[in-house]
Short mmCIF file of C-alpha atoms and ligand atoms in Angstrom, two decimals:
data_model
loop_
_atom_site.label_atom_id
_atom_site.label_comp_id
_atom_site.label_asym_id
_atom_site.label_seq_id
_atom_site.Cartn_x
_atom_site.Cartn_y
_atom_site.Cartn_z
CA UNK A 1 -19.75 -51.08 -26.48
CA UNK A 2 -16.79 -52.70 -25.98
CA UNK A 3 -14.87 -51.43 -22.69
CA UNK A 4 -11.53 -52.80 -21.53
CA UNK A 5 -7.51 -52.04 -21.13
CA UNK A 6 -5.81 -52.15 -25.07
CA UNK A 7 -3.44 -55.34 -24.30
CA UNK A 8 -6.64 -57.60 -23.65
CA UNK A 9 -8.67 -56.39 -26.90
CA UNK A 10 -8.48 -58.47 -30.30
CA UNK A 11 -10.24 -56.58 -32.64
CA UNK A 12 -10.38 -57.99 -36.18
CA UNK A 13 -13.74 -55.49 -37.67
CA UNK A 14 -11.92 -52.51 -39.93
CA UNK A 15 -11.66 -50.05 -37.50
CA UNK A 16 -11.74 -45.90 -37.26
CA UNK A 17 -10.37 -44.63 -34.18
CA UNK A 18 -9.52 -41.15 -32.54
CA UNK A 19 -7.13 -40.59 -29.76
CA UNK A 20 -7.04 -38.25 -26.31
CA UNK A 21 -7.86 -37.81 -23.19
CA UNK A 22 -11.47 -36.88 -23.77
CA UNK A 23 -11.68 -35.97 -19.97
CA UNK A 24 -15.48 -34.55 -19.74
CA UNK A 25 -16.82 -36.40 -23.13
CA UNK A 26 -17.56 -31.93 -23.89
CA UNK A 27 -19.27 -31.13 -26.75
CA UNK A 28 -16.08 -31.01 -29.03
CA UNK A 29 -15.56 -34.47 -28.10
CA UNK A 30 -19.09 -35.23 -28.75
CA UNK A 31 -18.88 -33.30 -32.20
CA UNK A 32 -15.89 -35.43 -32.68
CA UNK A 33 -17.20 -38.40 -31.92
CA UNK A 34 -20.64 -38.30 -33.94
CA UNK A 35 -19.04 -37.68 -36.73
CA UNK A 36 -16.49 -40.73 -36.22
CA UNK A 37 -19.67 -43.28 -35.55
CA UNK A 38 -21.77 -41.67 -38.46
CA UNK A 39 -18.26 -42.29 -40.81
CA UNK A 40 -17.98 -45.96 -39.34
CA UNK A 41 -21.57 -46.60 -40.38
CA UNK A 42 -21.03 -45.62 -43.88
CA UNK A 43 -17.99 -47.87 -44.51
CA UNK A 44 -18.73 -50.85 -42.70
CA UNK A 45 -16.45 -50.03 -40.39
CA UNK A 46 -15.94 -49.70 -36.29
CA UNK A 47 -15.64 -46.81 -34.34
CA UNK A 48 -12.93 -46.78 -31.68
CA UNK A 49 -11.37 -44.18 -29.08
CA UNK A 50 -8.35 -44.91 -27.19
CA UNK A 51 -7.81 -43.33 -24.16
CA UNK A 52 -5.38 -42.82 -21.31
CA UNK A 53 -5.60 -44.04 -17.54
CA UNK A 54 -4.04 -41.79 -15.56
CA UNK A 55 -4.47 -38.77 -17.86
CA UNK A 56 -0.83 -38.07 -19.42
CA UNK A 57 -0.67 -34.68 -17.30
CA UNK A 58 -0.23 -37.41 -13.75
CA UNK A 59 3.10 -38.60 -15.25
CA UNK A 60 4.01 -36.16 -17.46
CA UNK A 61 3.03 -32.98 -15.36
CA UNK A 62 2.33 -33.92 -12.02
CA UNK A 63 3.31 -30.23 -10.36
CA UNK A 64 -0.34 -29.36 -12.48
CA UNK A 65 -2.34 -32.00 -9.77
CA UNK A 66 -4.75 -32.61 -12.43
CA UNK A 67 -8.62 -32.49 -11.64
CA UNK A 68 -11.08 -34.90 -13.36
CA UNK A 69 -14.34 -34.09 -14.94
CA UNK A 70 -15.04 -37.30 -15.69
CA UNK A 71 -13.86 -40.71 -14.27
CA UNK A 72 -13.00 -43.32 -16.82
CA UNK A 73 -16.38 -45.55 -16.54
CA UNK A 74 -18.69 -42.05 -16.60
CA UNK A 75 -16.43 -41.27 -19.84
CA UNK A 76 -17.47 -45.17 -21.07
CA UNK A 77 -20.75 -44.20 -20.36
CA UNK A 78 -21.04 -41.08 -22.17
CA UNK A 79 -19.09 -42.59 -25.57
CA UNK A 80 -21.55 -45.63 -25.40
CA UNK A 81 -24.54 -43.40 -25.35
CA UNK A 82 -22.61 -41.76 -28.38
CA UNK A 83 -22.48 -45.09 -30.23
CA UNK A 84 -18.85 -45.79 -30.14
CA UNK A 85 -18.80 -49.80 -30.33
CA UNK A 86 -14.88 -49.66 -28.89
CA UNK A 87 -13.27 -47.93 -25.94
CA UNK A 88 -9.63 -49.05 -25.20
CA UNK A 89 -7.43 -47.82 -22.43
CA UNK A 90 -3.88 -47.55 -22.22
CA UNK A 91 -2.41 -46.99 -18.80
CA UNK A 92 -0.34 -44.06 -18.77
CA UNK A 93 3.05 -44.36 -17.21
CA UNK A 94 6.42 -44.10 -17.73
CA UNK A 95 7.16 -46.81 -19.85
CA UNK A 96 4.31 -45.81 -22.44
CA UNK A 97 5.32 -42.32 -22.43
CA UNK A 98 8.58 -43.59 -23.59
CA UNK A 99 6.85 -44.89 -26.61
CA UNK A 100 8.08 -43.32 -30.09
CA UNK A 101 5.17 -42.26 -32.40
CA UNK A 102 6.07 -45.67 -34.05
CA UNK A 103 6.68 -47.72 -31.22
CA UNK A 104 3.26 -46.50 -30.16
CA UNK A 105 1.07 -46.86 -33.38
CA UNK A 106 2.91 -50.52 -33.59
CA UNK A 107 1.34 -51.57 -29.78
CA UNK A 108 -1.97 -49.96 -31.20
CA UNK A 109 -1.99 -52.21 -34.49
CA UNK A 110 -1.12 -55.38 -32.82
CA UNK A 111 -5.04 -55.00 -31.36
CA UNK A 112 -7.13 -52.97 -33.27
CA UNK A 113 -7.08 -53.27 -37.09
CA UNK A 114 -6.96 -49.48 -37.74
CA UNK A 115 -8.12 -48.06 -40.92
CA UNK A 116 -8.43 -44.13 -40.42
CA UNK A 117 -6.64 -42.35 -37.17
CA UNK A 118 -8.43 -39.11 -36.55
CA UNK A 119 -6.72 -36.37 -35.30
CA UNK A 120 -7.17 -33.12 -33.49
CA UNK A 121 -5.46 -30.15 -34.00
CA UNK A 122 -2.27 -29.74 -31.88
CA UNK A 123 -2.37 -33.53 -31.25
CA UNK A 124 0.91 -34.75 -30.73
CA UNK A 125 1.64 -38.42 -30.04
CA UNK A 126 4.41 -40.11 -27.99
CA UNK A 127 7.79 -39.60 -26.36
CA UNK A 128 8.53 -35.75 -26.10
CA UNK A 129 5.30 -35.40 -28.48
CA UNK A 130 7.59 -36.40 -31.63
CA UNK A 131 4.33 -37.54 -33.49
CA UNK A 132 3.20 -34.36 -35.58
CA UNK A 133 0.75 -34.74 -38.04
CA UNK A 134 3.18 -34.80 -40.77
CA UNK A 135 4.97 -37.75 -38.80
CA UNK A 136 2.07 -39.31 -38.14
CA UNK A 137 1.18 -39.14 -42.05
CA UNK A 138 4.41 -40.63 -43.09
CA UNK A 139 3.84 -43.30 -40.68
CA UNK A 140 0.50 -44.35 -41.52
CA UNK A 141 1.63 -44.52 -45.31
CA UNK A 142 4.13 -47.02 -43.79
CA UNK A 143 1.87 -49.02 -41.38
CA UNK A 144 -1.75 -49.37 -43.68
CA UNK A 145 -3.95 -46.44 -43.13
CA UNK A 146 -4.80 -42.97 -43.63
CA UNK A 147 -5.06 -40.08 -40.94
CA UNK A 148 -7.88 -37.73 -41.08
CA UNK A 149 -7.10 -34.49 -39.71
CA UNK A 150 -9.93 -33.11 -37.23
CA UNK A 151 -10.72 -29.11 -37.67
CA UNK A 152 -10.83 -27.07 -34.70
CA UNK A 153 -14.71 -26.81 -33.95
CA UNK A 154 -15.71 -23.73 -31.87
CA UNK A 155 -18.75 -22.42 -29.38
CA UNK A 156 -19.67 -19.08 -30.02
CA UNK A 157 -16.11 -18.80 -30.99
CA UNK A 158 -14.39 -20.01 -28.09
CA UNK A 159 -12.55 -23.33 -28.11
CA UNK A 160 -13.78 -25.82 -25.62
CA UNK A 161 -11.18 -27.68 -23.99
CA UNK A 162 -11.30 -29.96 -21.05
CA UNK A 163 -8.91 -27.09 -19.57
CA UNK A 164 -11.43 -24.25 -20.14
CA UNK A 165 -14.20 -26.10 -18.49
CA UNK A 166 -11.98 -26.57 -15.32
CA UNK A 167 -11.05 -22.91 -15.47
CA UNK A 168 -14.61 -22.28 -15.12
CA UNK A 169 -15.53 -24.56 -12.56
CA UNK A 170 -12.69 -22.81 -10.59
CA UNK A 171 -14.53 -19.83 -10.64
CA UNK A 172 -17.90 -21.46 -9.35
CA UNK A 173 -19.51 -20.71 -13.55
CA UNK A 174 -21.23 -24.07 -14.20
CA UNK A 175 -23.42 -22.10 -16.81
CA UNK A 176 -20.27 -22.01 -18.47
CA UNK A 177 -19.13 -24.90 -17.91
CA UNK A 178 -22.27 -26.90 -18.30
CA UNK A 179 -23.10 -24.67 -21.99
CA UNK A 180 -19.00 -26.19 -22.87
CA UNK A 181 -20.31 -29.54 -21.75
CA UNK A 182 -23.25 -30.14 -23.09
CA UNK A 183 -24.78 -31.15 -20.07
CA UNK A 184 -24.94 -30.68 -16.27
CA UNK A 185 -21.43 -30.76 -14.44
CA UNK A 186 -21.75 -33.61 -12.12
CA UNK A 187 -20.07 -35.76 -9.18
CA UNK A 188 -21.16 -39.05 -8.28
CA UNK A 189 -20.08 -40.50 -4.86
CA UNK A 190 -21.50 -42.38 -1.91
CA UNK A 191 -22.88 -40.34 1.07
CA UNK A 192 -21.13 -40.60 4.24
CA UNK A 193 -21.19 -39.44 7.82
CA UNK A 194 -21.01 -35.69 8.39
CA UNK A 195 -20.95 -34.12 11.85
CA UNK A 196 -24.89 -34.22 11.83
CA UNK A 197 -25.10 -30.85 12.71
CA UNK A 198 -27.19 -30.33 9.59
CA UNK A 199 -30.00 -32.15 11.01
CA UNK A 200 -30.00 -30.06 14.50
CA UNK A 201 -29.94 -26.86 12.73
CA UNK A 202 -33.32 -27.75 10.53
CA UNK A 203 -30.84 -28.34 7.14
CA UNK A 204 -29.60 -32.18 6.86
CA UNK A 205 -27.23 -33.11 4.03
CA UNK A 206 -26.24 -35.81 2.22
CA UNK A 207 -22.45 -35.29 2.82
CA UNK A 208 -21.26 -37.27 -0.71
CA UNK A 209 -17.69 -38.83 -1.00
CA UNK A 210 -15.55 -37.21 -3.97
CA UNK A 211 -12.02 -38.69 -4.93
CA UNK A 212 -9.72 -35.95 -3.84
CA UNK A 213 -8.06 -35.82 -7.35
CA UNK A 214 -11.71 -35.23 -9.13
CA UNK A 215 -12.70 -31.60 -10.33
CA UNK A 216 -14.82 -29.75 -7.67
CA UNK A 217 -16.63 -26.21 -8.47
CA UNK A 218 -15.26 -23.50 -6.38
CA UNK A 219 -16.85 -23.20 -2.64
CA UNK A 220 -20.01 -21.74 -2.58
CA UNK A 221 -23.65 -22.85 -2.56
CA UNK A 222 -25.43 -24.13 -5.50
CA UNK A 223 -28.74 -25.16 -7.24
CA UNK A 224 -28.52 -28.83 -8.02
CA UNK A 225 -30.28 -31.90 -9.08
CA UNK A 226 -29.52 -35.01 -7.26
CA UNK A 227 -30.40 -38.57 -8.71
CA UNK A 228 -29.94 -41.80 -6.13
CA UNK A 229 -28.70 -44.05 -8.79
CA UNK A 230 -29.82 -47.15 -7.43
CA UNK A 231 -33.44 -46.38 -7.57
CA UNK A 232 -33.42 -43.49 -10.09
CA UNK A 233 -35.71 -40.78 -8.24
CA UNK A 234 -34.72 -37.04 -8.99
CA UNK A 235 -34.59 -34.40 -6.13
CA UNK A 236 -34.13 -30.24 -6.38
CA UNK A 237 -31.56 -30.14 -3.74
CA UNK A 238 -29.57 -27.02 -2.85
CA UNK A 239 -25.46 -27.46 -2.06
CA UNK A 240 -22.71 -26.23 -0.24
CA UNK A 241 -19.09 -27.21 -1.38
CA UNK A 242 -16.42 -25.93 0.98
CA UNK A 243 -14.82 -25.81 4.25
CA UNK A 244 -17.78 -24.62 6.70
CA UNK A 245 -15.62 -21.92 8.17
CA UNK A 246 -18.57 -20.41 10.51
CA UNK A 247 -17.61 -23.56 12.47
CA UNK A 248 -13.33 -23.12 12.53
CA UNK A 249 -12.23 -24.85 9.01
CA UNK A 250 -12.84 -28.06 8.41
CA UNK A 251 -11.94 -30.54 5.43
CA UNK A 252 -13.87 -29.74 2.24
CA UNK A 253 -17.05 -31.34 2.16
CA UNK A 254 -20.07 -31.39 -0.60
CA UNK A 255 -23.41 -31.80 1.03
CA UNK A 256 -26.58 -31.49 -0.50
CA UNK A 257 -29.78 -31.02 1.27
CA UNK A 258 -32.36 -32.49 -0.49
CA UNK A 259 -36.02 -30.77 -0.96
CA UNK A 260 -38.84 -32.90 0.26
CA UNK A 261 -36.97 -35.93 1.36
CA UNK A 262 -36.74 -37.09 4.47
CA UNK A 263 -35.09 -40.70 4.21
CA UNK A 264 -31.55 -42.24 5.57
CA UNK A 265 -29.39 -42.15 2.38
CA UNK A 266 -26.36 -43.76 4.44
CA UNK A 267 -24.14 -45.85 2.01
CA UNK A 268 -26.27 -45.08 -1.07
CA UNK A 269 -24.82 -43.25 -4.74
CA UNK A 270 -25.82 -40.08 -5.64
CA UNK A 271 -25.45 -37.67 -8.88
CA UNK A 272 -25.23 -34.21 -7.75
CA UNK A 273 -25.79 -32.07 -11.12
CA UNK A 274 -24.76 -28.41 -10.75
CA UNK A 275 -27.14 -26.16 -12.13
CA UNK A 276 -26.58 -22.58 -11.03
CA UNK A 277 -24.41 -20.73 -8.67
CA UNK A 278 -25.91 -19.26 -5.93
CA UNK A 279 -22.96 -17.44 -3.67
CA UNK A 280 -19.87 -18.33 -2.38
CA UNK A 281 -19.11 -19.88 1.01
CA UNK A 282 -19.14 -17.55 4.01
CA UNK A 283 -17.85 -17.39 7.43
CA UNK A 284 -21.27 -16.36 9.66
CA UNK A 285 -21.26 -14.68 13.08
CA UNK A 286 -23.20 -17.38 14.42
CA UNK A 287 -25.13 -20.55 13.48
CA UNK A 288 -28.81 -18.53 13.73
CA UNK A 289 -27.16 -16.14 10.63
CA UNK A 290 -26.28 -18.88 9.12
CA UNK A 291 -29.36 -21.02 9.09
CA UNK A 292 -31.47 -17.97 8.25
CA UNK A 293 -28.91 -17.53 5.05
CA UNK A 294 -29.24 -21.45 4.07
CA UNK A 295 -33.05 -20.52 4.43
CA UNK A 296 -32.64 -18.22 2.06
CA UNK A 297 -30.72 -20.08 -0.35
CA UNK A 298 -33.61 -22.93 -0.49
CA UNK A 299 -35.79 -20.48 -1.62
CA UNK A 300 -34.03 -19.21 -4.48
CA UNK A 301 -33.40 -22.59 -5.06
CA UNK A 302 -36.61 -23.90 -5.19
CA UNK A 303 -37.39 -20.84 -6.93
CA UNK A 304 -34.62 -21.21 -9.66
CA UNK A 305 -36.09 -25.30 -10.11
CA UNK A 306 -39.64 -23.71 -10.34
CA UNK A 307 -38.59 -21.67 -13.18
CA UNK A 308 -36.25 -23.57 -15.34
C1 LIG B 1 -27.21 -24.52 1.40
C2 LIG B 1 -26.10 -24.55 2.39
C3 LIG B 1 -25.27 -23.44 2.51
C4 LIG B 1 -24.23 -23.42 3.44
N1 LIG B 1 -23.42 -22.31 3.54
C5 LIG B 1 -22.44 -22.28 4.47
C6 LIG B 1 -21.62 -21.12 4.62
O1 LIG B 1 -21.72 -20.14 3.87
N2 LIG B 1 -20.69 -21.12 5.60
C7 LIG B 1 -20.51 -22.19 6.45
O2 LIG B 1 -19.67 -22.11 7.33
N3 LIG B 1 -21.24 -23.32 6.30
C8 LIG B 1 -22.21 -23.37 5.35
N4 LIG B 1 -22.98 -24.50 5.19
C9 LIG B 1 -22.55 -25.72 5.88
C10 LIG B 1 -23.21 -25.96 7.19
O3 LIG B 1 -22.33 -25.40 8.11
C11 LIG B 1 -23.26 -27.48 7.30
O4 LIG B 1 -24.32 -27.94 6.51
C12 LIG B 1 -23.45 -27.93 8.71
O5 LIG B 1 -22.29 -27.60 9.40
C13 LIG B 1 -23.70 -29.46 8.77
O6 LIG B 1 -22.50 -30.17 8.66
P1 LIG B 1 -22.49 -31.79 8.82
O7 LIG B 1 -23.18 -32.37 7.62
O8 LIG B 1 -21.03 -32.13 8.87
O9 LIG B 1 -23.22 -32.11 10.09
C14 LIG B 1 -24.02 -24.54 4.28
C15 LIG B 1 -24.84 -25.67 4.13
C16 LIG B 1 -25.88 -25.68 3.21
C17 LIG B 1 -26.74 -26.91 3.08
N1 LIG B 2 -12.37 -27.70 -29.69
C1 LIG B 2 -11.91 -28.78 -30.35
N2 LIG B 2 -12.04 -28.85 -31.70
C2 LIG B 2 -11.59 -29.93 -32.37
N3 LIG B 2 -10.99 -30.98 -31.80
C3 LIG B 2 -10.83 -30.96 -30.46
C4 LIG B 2 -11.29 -29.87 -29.66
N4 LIG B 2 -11.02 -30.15 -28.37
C5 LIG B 2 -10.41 -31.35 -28.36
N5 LIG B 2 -10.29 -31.84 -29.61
C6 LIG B 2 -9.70 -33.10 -30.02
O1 LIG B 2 -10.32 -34.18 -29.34
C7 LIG B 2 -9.36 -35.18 -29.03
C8 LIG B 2 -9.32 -35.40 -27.54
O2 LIG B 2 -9.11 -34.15 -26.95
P1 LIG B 2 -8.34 -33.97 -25.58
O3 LIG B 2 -9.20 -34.44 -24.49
O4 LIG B 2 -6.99 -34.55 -25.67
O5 LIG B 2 -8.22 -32.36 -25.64
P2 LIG B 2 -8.93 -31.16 -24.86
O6 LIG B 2 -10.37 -31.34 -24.63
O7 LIG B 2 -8.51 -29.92 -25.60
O8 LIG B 2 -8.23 -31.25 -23.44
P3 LIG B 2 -7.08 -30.38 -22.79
O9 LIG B 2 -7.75 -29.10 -22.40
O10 LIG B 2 -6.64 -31.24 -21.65
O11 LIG B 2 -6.03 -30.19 -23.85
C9 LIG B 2 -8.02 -34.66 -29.57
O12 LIG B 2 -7.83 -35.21 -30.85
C10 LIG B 2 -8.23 -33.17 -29.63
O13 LIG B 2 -7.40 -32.54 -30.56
#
């Protein structure tokens, strides 16, 4: 797949491309996005998506503080595995949110030869979301090619949306999230330093490093799978998200402790999958009540990995 910022592509293969934010590559993207490669195949074509960098919300909505799902190479990753052969990315700001729906389908032309522009319901395209789909009709007659409209596709009748999957995360559901998905919720980061009072109470954790504007499930304890990605070995790990508060608060942390590991992880990248919510974060009367509860929570834990 080809990966990089719209002003330095040159495409010149007949091309079909979607556009949005696709933050979390869920399974209405994926649907989406199948059915866009499959399409591609059968007329010779390309498939593109271009996407935004910030997400539109940063400029457009910043009192909203908008939470990732995804971060723009994990979303690469997931559209490559889809078999989209182009991802371009247009930085979002103010000067391309000024863009009229022509202004903006002009920039688009002058680098990818676009033959079909799928669109999603409700999409709406540049300044003050002027581009409607009967605009954006009009248009293409004008500028060379035809827009597909893209039906509203459904999960046991509820509309995924990178919004709904946040809303669940919020509330600590990763079943629900993860069933919107298609897949584990996950955060990668390097582990740093904690306090390495893990160790001393019998727990140690791999504290790992989030970007403070990326989703986190609500604080609380969780069954997880953790993959080091350098080396690729998978570990049942149990984690806590949250601000310790049986120790005053602290800043938020996410620290996983790791099941039959015992290695310094220092530096390295981790995947922490969320798999099942165990209970939210607690303040304890005192650090034995609180190891004997993270005791507890390894078992079910291991338990939950035993049986799933
Ligand atoms: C499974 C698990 C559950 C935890 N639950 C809580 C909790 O409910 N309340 C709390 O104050 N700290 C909780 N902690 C956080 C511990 O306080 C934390 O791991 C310990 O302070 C080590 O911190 P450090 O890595 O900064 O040394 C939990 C940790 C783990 C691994
Ligand atoms: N459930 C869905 N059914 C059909 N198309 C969808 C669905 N969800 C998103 N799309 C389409 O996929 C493209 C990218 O979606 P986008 O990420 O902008 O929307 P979203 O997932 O609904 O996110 P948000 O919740 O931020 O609006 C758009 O064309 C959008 O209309």
């Amino acid at each position: 797949m080809h990966f990089a910022e719209l002003a330095s592509v040159q495409y010149k293969t007949p091309t079909l491309l979607t556009i949005g934010k696709f933050d979390g590559v869920h399974q209405a993207h994926q649907h989406i996005l199948r059915r866009l490669v499959e399409r591609a195949r059968q007329l010779d074509c390309h498939s593109a998506v271009l996407t935004f960098d910030p997400h539109p919300d940063e400029i457009l909505r910043p009192e909203r503080e908008i939470r990732y799902l995804t971060t723009i190479n994990e979303r690469a990753a997931l559209m490559q595995d889809l078999g989209i052969d182009l991802l371009a990315v247009l930085p979002f700001n103010q000067a391309t949110s000024q863009l009229s729906p022509k202004a903006f389908l002009q920039l688009l032309l002058n680098h990818v030869p676009v033959r079909e522009l799928w669109i999603g319901p409700d999409f709406k395209l540049g300044h003050r979301g002027a581009g409607t789909m009967p605009v954006l009709q009009n248009l293409g007659q004008e500028l060379g090619f035809t827009i597909e409209p893209i039906p509203y596709w459904t999960l046991d009748d509820e509309i995924v949306s990178s919004t709904a999957i946040r809303s669940c995360l919020a509330a600590g559901d990763v079943q629900t999230a993860n069933h919107y998905l298609g897949r584990p919720f996950s955060l990668q980061g390097i582990v740093v330093p904690g306090d390495q009072r893990g160790r001393k109470i019998g727990f140690p954790t791999a504290n790992v490093q989030i970007a403070s504007n990326h989703m986190l499930p609500a604080d609380g304890v969780y069954v997880c799978n953790v993959q080091l990605l350098d080396d690729r070995r998978s570990f049942g790990a149990v984690t806590n998200i949250g601000v310790r508060p049986t120790f005053g608060v602290l800043g938020r942390a996410v620290e996983a402790h790791l099941f039959d590991f015992n290695e310094d992880i220092y530096g390295r990248s981790l995947r922490v999958s969320f798999l099942q919510h165990i209970r939210g974060e607690q303040k304890f009367a005192g650090i034995e009540q609180l190891v004997a509860q993270i005791g507890r929570d390894a078992q079910f834990a291991r338990e939950w990995l035993e049986q799933h």
